[in-house]
XYZ file of C-alpha atoms in Angstrom:
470
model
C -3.343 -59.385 23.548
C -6.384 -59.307 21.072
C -9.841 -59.399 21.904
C -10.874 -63.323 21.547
C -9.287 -64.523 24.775
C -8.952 -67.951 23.014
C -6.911 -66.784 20.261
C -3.311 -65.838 21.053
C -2.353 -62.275 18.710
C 1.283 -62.638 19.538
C 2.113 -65.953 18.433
C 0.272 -65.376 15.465
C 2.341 -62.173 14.670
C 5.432 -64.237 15.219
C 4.790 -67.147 13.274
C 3.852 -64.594 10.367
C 7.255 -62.941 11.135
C 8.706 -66.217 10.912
C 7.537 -67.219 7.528
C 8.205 -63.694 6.004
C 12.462 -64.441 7.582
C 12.460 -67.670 5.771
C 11.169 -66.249 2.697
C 13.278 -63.116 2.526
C 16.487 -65.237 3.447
C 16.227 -67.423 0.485
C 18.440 -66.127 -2.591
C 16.811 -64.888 -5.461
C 17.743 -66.546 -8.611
C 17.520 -63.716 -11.595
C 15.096 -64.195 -14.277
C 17.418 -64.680 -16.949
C 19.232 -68.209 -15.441
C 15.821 -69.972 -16.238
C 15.937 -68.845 -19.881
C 19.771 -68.227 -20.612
C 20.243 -65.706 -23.677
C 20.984 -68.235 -27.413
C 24.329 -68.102 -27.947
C 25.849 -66.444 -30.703
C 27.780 -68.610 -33.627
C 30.859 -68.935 -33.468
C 31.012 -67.411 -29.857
C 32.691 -69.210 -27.219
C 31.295 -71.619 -24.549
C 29.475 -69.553 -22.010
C 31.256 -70.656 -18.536
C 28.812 -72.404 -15.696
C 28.369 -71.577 -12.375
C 29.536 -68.215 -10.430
C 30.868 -67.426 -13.572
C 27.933 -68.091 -15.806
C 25.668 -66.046 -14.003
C 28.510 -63.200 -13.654
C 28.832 -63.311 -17.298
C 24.943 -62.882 -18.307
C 24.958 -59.998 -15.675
C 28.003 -58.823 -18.099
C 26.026 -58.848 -20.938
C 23.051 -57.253 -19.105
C 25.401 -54.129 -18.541
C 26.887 -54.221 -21.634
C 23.501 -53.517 -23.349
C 22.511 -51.435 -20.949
C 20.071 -53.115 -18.535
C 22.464 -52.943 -15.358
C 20.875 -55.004 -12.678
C 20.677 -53.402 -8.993
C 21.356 -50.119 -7.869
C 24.860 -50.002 -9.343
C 25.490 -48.538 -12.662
C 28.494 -50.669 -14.032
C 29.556 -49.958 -17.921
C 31.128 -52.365 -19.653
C 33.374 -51.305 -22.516
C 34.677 -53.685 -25.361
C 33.692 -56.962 -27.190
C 34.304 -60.840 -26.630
C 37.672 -60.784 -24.325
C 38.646 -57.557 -24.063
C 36.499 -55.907 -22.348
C 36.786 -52.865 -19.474
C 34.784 -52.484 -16.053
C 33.901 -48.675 -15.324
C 32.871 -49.250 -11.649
C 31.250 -45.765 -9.877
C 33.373 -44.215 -7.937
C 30.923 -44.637 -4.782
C 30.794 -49.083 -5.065
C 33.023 -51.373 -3.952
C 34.453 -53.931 -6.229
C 36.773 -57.598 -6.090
C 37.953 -58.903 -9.806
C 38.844 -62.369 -9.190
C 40.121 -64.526 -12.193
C 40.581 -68.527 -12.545
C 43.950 -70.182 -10.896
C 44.602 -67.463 -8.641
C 43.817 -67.961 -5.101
C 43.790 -63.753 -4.621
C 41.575 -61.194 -6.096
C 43.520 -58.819 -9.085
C 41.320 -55.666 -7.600
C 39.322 -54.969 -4.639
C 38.676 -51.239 -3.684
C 36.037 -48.437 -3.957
C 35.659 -47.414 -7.570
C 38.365 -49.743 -9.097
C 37.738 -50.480 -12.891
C 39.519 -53.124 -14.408
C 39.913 -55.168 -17.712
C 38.002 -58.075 -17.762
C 37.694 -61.497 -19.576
C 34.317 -62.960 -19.162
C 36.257 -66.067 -20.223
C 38.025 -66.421 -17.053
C 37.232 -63.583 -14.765
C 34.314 -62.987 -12.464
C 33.397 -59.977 -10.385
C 31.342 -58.394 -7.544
C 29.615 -54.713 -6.976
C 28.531 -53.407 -3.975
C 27.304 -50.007 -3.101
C 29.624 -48.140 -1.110
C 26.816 -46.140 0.867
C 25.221 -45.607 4.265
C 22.555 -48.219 4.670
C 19.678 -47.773 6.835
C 17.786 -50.577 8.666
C 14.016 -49.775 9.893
C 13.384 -51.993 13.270
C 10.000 -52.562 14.458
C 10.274 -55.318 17.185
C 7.111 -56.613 19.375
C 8.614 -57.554 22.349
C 7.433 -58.579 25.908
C 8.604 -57.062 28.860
C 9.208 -58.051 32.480
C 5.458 -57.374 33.235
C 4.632 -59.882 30.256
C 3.162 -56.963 28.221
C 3.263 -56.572 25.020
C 5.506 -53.671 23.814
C 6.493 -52.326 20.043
C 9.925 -51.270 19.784
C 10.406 -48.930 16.799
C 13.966 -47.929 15.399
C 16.621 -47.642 12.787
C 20.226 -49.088 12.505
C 22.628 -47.311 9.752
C 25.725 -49.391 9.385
C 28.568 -49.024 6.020
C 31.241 -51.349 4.892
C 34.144 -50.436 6.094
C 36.674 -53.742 5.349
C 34.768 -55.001 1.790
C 38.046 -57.425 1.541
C 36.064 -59.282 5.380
C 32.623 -58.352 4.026
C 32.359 -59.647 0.608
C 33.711 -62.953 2.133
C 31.581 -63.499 4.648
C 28.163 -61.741 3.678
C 26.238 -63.009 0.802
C 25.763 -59.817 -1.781
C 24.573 -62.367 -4.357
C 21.629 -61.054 -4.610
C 21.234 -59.267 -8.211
C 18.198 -56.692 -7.675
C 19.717 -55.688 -4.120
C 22.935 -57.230 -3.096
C 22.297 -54.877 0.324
C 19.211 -56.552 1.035
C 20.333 -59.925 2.566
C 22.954 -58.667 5.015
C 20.005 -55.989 5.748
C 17.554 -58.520 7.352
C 19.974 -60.460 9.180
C 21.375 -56.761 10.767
C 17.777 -56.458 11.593
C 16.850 -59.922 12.939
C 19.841 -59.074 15.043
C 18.897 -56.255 16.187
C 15.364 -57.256 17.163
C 16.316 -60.088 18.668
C 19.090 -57.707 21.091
C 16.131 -55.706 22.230
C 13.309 -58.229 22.794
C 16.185 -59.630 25.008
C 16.937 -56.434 26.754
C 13.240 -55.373 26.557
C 12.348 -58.528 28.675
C 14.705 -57.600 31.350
C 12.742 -53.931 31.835
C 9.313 -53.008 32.941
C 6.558 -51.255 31.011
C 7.433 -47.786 32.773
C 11.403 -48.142 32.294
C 10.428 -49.419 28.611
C 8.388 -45.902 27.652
C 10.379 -43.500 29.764
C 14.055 -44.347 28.786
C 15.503 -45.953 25.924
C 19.020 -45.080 26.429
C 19.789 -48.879 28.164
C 17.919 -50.370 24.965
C 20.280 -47.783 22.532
C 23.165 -49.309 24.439
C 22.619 -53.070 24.335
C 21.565 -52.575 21.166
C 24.890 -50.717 20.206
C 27.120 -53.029 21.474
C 25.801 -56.397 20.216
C 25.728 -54.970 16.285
C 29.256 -53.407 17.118
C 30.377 -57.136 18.195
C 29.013 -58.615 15.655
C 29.616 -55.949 12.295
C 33.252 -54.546 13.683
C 34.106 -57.917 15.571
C 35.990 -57.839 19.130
C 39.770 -58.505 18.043
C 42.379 -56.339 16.877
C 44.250 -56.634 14.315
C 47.462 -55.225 15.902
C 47.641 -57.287 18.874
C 47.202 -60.251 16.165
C 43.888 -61.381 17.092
C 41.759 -62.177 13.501
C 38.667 -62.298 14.419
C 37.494 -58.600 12.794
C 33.973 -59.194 12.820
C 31.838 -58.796 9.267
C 34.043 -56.296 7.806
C 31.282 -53.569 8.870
C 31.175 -50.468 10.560
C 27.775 -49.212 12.927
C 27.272 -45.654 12.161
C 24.287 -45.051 14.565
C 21.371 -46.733 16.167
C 18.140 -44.871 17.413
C 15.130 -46.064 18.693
C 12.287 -43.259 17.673
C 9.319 -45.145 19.573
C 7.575 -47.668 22.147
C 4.486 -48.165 22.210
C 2.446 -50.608 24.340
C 0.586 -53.165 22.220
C -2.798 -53.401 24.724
C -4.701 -50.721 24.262
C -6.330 -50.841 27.681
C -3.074 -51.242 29.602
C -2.135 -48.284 27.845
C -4.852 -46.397 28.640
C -4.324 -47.752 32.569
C -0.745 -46.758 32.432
C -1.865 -43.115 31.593
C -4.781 -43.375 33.689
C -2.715 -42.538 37.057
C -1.244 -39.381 35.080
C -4.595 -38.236 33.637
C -6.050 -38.522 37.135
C -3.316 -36.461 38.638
C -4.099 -34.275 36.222
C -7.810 -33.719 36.321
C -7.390 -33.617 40.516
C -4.429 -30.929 39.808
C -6.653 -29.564 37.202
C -9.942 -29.363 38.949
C -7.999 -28.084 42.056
C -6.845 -25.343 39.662
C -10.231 -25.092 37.953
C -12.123 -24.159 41.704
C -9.121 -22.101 42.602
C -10.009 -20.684 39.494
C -13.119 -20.287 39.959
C -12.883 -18.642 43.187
C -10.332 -16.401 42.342
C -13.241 -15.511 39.519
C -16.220 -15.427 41.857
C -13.927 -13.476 44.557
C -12.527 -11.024 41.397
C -16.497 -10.925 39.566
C -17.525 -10.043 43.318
C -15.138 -7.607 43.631
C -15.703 -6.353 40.149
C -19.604 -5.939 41.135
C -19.174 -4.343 43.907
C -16.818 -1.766 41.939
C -19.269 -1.563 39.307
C -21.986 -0.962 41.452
C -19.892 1.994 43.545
C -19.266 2.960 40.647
C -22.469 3.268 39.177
C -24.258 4.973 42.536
C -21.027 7.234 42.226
C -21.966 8.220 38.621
C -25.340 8.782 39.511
C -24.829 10.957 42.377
C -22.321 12.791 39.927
C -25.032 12.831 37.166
C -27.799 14.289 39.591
C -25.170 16.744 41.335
C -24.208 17.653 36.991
C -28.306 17.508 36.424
C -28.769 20.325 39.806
C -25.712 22.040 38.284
C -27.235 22.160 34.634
C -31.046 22.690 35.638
C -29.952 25.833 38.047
C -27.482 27.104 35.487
C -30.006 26.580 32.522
C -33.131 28.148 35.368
C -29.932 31.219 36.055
C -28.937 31.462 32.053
C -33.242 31.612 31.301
C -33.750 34.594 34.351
C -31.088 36.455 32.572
C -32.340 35.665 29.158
C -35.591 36.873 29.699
C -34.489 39.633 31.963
C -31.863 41.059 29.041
C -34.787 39.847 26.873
C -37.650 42.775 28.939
C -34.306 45.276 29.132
C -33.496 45.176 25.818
C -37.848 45.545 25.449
C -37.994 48.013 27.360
C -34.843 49.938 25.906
C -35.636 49.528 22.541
C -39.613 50.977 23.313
C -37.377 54.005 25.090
C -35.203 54.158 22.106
C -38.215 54.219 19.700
C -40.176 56.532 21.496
C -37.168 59.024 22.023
C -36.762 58.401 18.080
C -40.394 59.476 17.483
C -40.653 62.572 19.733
C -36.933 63.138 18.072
C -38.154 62.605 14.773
C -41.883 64.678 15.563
C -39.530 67.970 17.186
C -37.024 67.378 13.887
C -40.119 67.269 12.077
C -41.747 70.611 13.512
C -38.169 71.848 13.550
C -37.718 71.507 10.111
C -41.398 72.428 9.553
C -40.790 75.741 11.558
C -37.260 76.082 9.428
C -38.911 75.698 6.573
C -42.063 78.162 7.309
C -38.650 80.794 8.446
C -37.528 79.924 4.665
C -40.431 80.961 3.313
C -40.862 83.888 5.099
C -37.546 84.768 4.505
C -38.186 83.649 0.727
C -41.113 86.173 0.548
C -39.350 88.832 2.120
C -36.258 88.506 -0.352
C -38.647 88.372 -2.843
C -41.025 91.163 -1.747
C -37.572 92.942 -1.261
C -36.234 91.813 -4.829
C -39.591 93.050 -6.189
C -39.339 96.253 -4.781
C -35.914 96.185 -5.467
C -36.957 95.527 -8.999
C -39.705 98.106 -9.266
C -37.234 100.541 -7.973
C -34.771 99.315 -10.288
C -37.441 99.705 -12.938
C -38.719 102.922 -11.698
C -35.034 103.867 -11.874
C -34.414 103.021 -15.247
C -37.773 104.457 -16.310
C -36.173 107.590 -15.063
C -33.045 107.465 -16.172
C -34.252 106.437 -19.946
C -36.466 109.220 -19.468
C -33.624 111.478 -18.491
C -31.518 109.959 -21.059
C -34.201 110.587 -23.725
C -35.406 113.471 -22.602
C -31.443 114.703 -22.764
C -31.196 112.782 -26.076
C -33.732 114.746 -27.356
C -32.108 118.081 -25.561
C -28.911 116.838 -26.776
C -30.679 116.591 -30.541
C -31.873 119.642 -30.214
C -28.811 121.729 -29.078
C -27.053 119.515 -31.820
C -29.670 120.719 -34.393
C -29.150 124.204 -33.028
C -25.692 123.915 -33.272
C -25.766 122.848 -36.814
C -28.131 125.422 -37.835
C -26.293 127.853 -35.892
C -22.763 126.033 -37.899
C -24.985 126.171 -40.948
C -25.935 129.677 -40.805
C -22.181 130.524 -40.030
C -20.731 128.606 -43.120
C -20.375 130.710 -46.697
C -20.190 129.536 -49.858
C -16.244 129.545 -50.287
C -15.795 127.780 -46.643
C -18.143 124.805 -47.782
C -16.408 124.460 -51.283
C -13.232 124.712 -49.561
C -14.397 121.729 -46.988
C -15.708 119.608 -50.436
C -12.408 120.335 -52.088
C -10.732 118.998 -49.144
C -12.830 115.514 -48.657
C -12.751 114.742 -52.184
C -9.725 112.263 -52.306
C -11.284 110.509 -49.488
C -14.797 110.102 -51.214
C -12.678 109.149 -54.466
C -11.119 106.439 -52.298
C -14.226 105.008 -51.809
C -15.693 104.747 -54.859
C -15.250 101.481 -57.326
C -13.165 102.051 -60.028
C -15.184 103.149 -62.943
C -15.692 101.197 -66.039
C -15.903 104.092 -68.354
C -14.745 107.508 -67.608
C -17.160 110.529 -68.549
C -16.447 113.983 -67.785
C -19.563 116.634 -66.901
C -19.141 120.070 -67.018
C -20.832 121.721 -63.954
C -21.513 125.258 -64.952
C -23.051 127.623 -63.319
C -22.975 129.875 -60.587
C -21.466 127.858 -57.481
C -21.138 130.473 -55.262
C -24.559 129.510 -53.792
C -25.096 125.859 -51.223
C -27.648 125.269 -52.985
C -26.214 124.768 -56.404
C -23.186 122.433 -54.744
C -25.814 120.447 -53.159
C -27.478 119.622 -56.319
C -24.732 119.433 -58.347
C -22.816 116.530 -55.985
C -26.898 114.563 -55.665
C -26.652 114.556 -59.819
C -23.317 113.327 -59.697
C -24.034 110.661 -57.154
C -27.509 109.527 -58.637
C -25.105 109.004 -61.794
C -22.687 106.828 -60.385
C -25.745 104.742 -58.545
C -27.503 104.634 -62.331
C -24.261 103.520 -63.810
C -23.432 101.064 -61.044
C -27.115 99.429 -61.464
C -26.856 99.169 -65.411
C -23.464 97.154 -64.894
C -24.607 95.175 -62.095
C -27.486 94.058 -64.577
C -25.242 93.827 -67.365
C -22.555 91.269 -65.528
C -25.991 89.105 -64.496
């Protein structure tokens, strides 16, 4: 089993195991039994025995240091006191002189007389048992058997009288590890009847054996209607599972797999040069694609390059010939433009030398136009001049000729006559003088005189009073 081949591992391990059994199996006394509490004065006698030690646990609770897992309160003081058990522990009140309990049940509280009465408290739940057995198989291996028992009470009035739940810190823990030296001890028997292979593959005849012993020995084999008493420990096996086995050598393990692990690499390696094949056949393949398909894309890259180069050499031909056209056109369109613009230019020249001819003949015309015009009105203000001047002189004739034909009484008559009129135009005068014209008036003369005195004397008057208002 180990490495010194003079030293033997497994009876070491089970000798250790050994030791640890005897140890847990022994009953642990509580602390407080080697240094009881003083007693109070005037208290009673504390009982001995059972009911000493029930009554110091009593006490415990009572000042609230409840030993174990259970939680009991105790109510009261000296003998009448009350026991508030959880509802999820079991319970038995026994008292002194009767041969039956006064209460046994799941959560059953009770009055209670530490004088006289002494009771138990279990927990009421599921317990669970961890296995780990090292067994030895048919082959004389070792193997290590891992698992887990979880058993409950399911008569406490069988259980509390045949287990021993005396134990204060864990009253569980003594039925525990014999359920579990049990239990190893049913599969290092059924273990040794199995090979290595059977051991690691299937656990299900293990689970069984296993089953069935704990059910024999927890739930018993009689029933109680048919009147048979034997009902077993007053327990109940809830399940059993074994989660592991594993082979103690480490080399015989690693033979065991070695069988597997070569199938494996041959299955593999067979899979791995398939592979491979498959690869090499697919990367050949693949190549050879790659390379058709390369010699293809060059052959359609040079036919595209031809393609380009004789559309580019096509598209430059035509460039440069549209290129000399559109040279040649636009010298053709300049030099029509020129000789257009030169015969616009001696067209316009000749239009305009037309112009002026026909500018200096309108003008030589308008000048003799204008000397005629001139000439013409030279005449005609001669003519009218010269008939101005006839025209005076036949009106000076006439009025000599009218003057010679007047008398004196047809001119006095005419002055008589225009008199109001010149009055009319005269200013009002500022003074009023009369003259006396005397004299002969038959004569022109002497009217002629007489009206130039009688105007120079209005003008005199009219200058003195213009002077005068200044």
């Amino acid at each position: 089993m180990g490495s010194n081949p003079g030293k033997n591992t497994y009876l070491d391990q089970v000798v250790a195991q050994q030791a640890a059994l005897e140890d847990d199996l022994r009953t642990r006394k509580p602390l407080a039994a080697a240094a009881p509490a003083p007693q109070a004065p005037g208290a009673p006698p504390l009982p001995r025995g059972a009911l000493a030690k029930r009554a110091e646990r009593v006490g415990q609770s009572a000042q609230g240091q409840g030993p174990g897992p259970v939680e009991v309160r105790v109510t009261g003081f000296w003998r009448w006191r009350t026991v508030l058990v959880p509802p999820n522990a079991f319970v038995v009140h026994t008292r002194r002189g009767r041969a039956q309990p006064l209460h046994i049940g799941l959560g059953v509280s009770f009055r209670y007389n530490p004088a006289t009465d002494s009771y138990l408290v279990v927990p009421g739940a599921m317990q669970t048992i961890l296995i780990n057995a090292y067994c030895i198989c048919r082959e004389l291996q070792g193997v290590l058997v891992q698992g887990y028992v979880q058993w409950i009470i399911e008569d406490f009035g069988t259980a509390y009288r045949k287990l021993d739940f005396s134990d204060d810190e864990d009253p569980m823990r003594l039925v525990n590890i014999q359920l579990r030296e049990q239990a190893e001890a049913a599969i290092k028997d059924k273990v040794s009847t199995m090979g290595v292979r059977d051991v690691l593959s299937d656990k299900q005849p293990i689970i069984e054996e296993l089953t069935a012993r704990l059910r024999a020995v927890a739930e018993g084999s009689g029933d109680a209607r048919t009147g048979d008493a034997d009902r077993g420990l007053g327990l109940r096996i809830v399940t059993v599972q074994i989660k592991e086995a594993v082979v103690s050598s480490s080399t015989l393990w690693e033979n065991l797999q070695k069988p597997y692990r070569t199938e494996q690499n041959q299955v593999a390696r067979l899979a791995e040069l398939t592979a491979q094949e498959a690869i090499s056949a697919r990367e050949a393949a693949a190549q050879r694609s790659s390379e058709e398909r390369r010699i293809e894309n060059e052959r359609e890259l040079a036919q595209l390059r031809d393609r380009n180069d004789a559309e580019r050499f096509d598209r430059e031909t035509a460039e440069r010939m549209r290129r000399t056209t559109r040279e040649h056109d636009d010298e053709r369109a300049v030099a029509e433009l020129a000789q257009q613009t030169a015969l616009h230019a001696v067209r316009l020249e000749r239009e305009q030398h037309a112009e002026q001819l026909e500018n200096l003949r309108r003008r030589q015309e308008l000048r003799s136009k204008e000397v005629d015009g001139e000439l013409a009105l030279t005449t005609a203000r001669q003519r009218a001049e010269h008939e101005g001047e006839l025209l005076i002189v036949q009106l000076e004739r006439e009025r000599v000729a009218t003057a010679n034909a007047q008398n004196d009484a047809s001119i006095q008559a005419n002055l008589v006559a225009s008199l109001p009129q010149i009055v009319e135009k005269l200013p009002a005068p500022a003074e009023l003088r009369s003259y006396q014209i005397g004299g002969d008036l038959s004569g022109l003369a002497s009217v002629v005189a007489q009206l130039n005195g009688v105007v120079d004397a209005w003008t005199a008057r009219r200058a003195a009073g213009d002077s005068a208002a200044d």
